[in-house]
Coordinates of C-alpha atoms in Angstrom, one line a residue:
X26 CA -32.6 12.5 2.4
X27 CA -30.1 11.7 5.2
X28 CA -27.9 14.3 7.0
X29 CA -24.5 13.4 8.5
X30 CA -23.3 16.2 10.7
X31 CA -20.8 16.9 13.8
X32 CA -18.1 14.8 12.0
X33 CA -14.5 16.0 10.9
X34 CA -15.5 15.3 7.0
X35 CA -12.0 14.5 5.0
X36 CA -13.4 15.2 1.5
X37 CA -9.9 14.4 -0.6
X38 CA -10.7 16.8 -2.8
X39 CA -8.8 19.6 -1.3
X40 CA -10.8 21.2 1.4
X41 CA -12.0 19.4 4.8
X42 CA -13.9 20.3 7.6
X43 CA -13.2 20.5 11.3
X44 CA -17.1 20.1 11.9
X45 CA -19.0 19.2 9.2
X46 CA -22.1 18.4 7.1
X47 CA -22.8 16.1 4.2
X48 CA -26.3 16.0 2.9
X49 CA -27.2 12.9 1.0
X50 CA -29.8 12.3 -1.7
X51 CA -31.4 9.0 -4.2
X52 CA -28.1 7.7 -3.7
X53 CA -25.6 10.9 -4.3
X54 CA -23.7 13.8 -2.2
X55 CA -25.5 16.9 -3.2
X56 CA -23.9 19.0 -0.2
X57 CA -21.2 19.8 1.7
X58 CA -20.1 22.4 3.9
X59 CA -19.6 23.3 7.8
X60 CA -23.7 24.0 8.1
X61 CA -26.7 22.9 6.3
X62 CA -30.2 23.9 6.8
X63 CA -32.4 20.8 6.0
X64 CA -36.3 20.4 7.5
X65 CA -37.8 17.9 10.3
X66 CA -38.2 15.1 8.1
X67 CA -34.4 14.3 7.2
X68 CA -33.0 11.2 8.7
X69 CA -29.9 12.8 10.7
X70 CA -26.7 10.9 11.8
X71 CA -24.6 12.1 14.7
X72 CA -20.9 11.4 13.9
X73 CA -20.3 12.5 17.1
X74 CA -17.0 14.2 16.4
X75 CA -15.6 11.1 14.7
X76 CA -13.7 11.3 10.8
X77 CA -16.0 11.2 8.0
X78 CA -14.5 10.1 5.1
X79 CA -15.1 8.5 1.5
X80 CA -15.4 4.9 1.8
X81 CA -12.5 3.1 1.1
X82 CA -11.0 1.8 -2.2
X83 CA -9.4 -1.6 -2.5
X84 CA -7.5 -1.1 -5.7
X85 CA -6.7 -4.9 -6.6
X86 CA -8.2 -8.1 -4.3
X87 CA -9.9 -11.5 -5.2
X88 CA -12.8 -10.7 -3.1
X89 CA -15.8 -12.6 -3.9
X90 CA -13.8 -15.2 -6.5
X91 CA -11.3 -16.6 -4.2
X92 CA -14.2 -17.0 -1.2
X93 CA -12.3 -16.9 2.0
X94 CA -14.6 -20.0 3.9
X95 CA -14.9 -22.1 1.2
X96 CA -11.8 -24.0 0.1
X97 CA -12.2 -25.5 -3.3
X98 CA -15.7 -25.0 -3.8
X99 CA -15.2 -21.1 -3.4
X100 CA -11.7 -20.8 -5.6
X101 CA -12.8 -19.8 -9.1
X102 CA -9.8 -17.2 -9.3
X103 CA -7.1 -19.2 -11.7
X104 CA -8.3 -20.7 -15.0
X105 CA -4.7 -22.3 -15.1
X106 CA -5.5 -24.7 -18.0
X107 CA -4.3 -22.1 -20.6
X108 CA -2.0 -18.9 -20.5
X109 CA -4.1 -16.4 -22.7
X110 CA -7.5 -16.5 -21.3
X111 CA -8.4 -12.5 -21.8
X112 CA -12.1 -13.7 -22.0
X113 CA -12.8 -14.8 -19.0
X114 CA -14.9 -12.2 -17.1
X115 CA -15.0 -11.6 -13.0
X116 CA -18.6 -11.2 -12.9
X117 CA -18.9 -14.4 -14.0
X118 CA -17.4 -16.3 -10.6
X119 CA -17.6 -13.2 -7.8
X120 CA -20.1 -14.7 -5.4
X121 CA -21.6 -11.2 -3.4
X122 CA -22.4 -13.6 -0.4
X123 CA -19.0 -14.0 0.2
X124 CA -18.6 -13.6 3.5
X125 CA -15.4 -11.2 2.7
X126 CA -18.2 -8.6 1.4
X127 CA -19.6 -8.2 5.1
X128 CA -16.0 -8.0 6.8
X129 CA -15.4 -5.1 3.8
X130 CA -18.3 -3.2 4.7
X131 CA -17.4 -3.5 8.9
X132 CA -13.9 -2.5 8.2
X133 CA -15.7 1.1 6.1
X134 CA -14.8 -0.8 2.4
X135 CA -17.5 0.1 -0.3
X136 CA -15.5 -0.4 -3.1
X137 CA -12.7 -2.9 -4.7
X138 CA -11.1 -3.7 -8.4
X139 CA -11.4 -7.6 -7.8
X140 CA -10.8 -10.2 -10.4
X141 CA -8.6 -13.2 -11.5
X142 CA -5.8 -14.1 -10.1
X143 CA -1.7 -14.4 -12.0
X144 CA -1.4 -17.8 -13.2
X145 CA -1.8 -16.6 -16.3
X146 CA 0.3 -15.0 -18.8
X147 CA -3.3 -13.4 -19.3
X148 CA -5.4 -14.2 -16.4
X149 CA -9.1 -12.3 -17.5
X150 CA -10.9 -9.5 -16.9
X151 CA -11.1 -7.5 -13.4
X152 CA -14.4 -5.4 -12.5
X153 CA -14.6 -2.2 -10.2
X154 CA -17.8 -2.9 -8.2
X155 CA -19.6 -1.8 -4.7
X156 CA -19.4 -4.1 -1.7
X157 CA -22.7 -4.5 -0.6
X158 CA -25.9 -6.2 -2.9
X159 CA -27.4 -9.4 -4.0
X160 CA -26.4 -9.7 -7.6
X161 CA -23.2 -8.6 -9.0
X162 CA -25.0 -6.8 -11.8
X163 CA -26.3 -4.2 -9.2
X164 CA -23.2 -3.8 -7.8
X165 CA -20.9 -2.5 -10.6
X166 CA -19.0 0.4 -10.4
X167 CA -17.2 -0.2 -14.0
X168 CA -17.0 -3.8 -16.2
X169 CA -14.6 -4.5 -17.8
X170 CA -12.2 -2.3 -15.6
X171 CA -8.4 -3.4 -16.6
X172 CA -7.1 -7.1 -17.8
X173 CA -5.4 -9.1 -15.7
X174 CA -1.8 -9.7 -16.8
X175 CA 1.1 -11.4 -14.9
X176 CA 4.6 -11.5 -15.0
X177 CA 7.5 -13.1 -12.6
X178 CA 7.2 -16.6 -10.9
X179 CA 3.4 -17.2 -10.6
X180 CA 2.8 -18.5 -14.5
X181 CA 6.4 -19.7 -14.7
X182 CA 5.3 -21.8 -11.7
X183 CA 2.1 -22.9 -12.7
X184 CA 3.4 -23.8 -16.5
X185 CA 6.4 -25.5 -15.6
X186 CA 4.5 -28.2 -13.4
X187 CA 2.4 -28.5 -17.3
X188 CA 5.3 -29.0 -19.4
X189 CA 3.7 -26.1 -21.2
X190 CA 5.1 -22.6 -22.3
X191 CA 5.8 -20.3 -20.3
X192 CA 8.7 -21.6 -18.2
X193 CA 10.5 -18.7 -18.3
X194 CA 10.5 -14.8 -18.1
X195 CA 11.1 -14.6 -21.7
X196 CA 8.1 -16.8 -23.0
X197 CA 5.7 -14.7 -20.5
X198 CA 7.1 -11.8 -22.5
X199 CA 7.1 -13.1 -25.5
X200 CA 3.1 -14.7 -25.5
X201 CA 2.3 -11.3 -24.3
X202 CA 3.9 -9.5 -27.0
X203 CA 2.3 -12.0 -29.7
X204 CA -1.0 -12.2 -28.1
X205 CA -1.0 -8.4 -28.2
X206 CA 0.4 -8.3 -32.1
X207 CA -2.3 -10.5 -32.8
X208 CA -5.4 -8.6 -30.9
X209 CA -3.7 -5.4 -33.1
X210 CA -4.0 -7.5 -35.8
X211 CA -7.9 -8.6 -35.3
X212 CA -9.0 -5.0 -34.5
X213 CA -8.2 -3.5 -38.3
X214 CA -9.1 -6.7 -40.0
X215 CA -12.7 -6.2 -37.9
X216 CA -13.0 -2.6 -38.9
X217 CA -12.0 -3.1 -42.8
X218 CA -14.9 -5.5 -43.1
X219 CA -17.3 -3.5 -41.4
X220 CA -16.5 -0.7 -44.0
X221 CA -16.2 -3.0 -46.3
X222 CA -19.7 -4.7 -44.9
X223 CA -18.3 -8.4 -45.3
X224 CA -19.2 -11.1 -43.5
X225 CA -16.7 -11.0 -40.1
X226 CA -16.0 -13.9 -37.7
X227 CA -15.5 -12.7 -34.3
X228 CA -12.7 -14.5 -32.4
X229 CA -13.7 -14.1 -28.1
X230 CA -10.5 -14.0 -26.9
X231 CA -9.3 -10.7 -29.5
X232 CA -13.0 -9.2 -28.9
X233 CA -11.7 -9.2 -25.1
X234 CA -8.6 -7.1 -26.2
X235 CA -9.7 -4.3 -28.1
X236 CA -10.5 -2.3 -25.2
X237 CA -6.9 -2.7 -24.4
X238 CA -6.0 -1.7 -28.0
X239 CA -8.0 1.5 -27.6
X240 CA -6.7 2.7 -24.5
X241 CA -10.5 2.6 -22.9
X242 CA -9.1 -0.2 -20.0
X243 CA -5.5 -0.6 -18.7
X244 CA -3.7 -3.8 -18.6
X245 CA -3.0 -4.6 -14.8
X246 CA 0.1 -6.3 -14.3
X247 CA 1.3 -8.4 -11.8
X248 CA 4.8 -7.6 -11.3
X249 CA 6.7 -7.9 -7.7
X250 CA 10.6 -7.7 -8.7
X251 CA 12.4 -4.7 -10.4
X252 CA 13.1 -6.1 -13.8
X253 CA 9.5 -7.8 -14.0
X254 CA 8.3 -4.2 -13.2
X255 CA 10.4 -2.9 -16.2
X256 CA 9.8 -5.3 -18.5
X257 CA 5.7 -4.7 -18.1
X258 CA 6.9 -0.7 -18.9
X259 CA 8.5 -2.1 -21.5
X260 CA 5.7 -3.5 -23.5
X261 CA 3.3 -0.7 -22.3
X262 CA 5.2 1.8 -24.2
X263 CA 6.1 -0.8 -27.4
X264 CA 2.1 -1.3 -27.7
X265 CA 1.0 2.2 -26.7
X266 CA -1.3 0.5 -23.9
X267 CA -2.6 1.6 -20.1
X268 CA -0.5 0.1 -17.7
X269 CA -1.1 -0.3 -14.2
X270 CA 2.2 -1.6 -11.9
X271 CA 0.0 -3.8 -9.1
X272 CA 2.3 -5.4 -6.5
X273 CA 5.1 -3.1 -7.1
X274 CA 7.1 -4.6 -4.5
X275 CA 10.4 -3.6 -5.8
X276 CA 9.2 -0.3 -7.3
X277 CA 11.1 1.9 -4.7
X278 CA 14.6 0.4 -6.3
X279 CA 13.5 1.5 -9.7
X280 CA 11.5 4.6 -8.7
X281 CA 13.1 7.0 -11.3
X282 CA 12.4 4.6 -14.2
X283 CA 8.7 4.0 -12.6
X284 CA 8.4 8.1 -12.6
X285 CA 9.6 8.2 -16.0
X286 CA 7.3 5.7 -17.0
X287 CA 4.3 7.6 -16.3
X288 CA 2.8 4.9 -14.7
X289 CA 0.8 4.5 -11.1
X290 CA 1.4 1.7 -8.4
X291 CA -0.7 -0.2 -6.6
X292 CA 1.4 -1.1 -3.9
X293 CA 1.2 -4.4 -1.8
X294 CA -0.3 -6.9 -0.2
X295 CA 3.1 -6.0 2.5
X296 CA 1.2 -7.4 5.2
X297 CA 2.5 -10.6 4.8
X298 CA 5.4 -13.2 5.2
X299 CA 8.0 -13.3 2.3
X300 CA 6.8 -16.5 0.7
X301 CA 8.7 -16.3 -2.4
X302 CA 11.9 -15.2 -3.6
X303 CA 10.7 -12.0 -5.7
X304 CA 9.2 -10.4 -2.4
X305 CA 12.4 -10.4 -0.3
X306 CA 12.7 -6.6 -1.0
X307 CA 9.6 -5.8 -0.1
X308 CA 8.9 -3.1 2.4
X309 CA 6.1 -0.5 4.0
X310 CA 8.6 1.8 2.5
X311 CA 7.9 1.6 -0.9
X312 CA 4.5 4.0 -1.2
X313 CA 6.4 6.8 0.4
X314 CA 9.6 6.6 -1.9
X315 CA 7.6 5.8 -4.9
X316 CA 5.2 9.4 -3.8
X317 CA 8.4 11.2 -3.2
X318 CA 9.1 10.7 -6.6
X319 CA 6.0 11.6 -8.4
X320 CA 4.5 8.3 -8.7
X321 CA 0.6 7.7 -7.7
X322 CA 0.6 5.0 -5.8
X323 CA -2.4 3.6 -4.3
X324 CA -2.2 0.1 -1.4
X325 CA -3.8 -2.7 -1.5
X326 CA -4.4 -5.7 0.5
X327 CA -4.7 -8.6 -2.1
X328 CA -7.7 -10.2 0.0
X329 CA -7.8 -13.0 0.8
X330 CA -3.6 -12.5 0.9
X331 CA -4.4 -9.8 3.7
X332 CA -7.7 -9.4 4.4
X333 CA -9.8 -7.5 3.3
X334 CA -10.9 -5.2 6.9
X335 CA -7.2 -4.6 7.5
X336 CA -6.5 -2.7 4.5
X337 CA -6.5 0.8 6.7
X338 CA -3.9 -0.5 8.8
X339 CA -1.9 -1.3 5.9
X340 CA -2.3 2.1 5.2
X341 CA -1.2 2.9 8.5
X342 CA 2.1 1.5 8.5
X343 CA 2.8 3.2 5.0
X344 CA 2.0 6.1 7.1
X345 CA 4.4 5.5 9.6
X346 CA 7.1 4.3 7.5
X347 CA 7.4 8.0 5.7
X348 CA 4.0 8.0 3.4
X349 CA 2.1 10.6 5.9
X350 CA -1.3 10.4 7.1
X351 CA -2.9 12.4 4.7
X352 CA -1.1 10.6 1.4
X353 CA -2.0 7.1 3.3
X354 CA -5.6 8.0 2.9
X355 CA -5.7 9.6 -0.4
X356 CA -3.9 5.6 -1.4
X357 CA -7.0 4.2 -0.5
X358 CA -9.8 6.5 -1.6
X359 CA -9.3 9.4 -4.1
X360 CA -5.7 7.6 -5.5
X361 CA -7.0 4.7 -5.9
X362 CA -9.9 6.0 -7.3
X363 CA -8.2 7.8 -10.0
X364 CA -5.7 4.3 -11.1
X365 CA -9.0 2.4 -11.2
X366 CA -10.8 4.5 -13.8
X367 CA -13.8 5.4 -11.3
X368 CA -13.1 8.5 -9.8
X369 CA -15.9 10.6 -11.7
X370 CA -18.1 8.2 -8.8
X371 CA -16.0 7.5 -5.9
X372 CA -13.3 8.6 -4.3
X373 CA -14.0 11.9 -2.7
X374 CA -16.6 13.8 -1.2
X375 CA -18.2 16.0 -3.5
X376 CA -21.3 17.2 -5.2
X377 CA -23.0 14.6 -7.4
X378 CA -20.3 11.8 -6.4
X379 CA -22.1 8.2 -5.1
X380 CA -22.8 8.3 -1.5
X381 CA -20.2 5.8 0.0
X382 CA -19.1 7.6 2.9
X383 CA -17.1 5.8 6.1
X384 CA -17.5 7.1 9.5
X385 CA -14.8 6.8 12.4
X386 CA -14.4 7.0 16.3
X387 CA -11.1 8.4 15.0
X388 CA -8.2 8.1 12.4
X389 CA -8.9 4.9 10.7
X390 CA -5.5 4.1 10.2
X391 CA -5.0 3.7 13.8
X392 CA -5.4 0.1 14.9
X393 CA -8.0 1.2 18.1
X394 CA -9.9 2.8 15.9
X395 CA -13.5 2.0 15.0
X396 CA -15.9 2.3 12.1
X397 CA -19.4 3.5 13.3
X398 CA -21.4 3.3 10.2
X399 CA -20.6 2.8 6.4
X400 CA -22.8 4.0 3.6
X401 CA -23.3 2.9 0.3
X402 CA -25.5 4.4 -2.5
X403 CA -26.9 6.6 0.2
X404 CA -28.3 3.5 2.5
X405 CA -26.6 2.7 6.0
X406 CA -25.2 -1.3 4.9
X407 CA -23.4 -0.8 8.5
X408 CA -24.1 0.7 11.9
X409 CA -21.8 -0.4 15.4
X410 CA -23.9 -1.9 18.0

């Protein structure tokens, strides 16, 4: 059992702590309060009066499948030979000794929603997964967690320099409309011949779909400028599909149809030059007007856009720019949590959650501030020197 005690303890699930306790045990929270009684033998930590808080959520990054040392040898995040690859699963390229997974764990990240990257029309699947481990296999959270989907300049780009479809807004559209009519399609055609107990051959892109079809996994889209954002809303609804809006960029123009929609954000990487046309608008603005509204937003740093350690900061200046402290830090713990499918594990700090916890010399979203030790699964994978 391990003890963490003397710590301001910012559960996110309604009720924190000036001075607190969290007992930990095989791996899971099974108390929290202002005092706990334990015996002699449980390993204690002193937070020392810093912030104890869940561990951090990145909500969308390439960690692990675009390696950030490695140049072309580490780059497996674009298959950009076709436009509809929905088969093509994460687990499959995220190398865990990525030296990103080390900086995560420093900076008090223990889990992220990584995956391919938008040169696709239909880039592959994404997977919610723990930051420290040897083998990917022991380090998922959830798999498949969303499908990658991608709208604006990125495939138009990627196509155009192919001669190939899509070249233009309308194409991207309109192969994600068919490919979606088609997956539709595949599913009832599979589940007459199962009742009908005919022979069935199984097609590995459509297979990938059906969880789409079902509601089970949302699509995450790529989409930075306002009418890219809306037209991903647009085919959510016509399909009755999960949608989540990653990027955003242009959301707080729109943020009455993004309300509307129903639909969270996952706003960012803002950290970063304007490098293209569709993120001239973008701003550390946008979380807060997009919250004021109604919308659930969660940030994110798009490692290795920003990386990956710097995603509290990024928090921090959504703070600043009108978000508020406490909304900055539910965007990248219980919030993001929640858009990524995963919050009956992670998130908060509660009874029976996973024991990813962060601990601070202070607010984390300040830039001076430190982490001290991060925990994952219940085992210290960092401690300050």
């Amino acid at each position: 059992m391990l003890l963490i005690k003397n710590g301001k303890i910012l559960t996110m699930a309604g009720k924190s702590y000036e001075n607190g306790c969290v007992l930990i045990d095989n791996g899971k929270i099974v108390e929290v309060g202002e005092n706990i009684n334990v015996d002699n033998n449980v390993k204690v930590i002193d937070a020392k009066k810093g912030w104890i808080m869940p561990g951090i959520i990145d909500a969308h990054c390439h960690i692990g499948i675009y390696e950030q040392d490695m140049g072309l040898e580490g780059l497996d995040v674009n298959e950009a030979t076709d436009p509809v690859t929905p088969e093509l699963r994460a687990i499959d390229a995220i190398n865990p000794m990525d030296t990103a997974f080390n900086d995560a764990v420093m900076g008090g990240v223990t889990t992220v929603m990584t995956g391919p990257g938008s040169a696709n029309v239909i880039g592959g699947q994404f997977v919610a997964m723990k930051t420290s481990g040897i083998s990917v296999d022991d380090m998922i959270i959830l798999e498949p967690a969303a499908i990658k989907v991608a709208f604006g300049e990125n495939p138009k780009r990627v196509y155009r320099d192919r001669k190939k479809a899509p070249t233009t807004r309308m194409a991207t559209a309109a192969i994600l409309r068919e490919t979606l009519t088609k997956a539709k399609s595949y599913k009832l055609k599979k589940e007459k011949a199962i009742i009908e107990r005919k022979d069935f051959e199984e097609n590995f892109k459509m297979e990938a779909l059906i969880p789409v079809i079902d509601k089970k996994i949302p699509i995450k889209a790529h989409c930075h400028r306002a009418d890219d954002i809306l037209t991903a809303i647009r085919i959510a609804k016509e399909f009755d599909v999960e949608i989540t809006l990653d990027h955003c960029t242009e959301g707080h123009l729109i943020a009455d149809y993004v309300k509307a929609s129903g639909r969270a954000a996952i706003v960012g990487p803002t950290l970063t030059d304007r490098s293209k046309i569709e993120l001239k608008n973008k701003s550390f603005k946008t979380p807060a007007i997009l919250h004021e509204k109604g919308v659930k937003v969660a940030i994110m740093t798009d490692h290795p856009v920003i990386p990956i350690q710097y995603l509290p900061i990024c928090a921090g200046l959504a703070a600043k720019e009108g978000l508020g402290i406490e909304e900055a830090l539910r965007a990248i713990t219980i919030n993001a949590a929640e858009i990524c499918g995963i919050s009956n594990r992670v998130g908060s700090i509660e009874k029976g959650k996973d024991a990813d916890i962060a601990i601070f010399d202070g607010n984390p979203l300040e830039v001076f501030t430190n982490t001290i030790y991060t925990i994952i699964n219940g085992e210290i994978v960092y401690k300050a020197e």
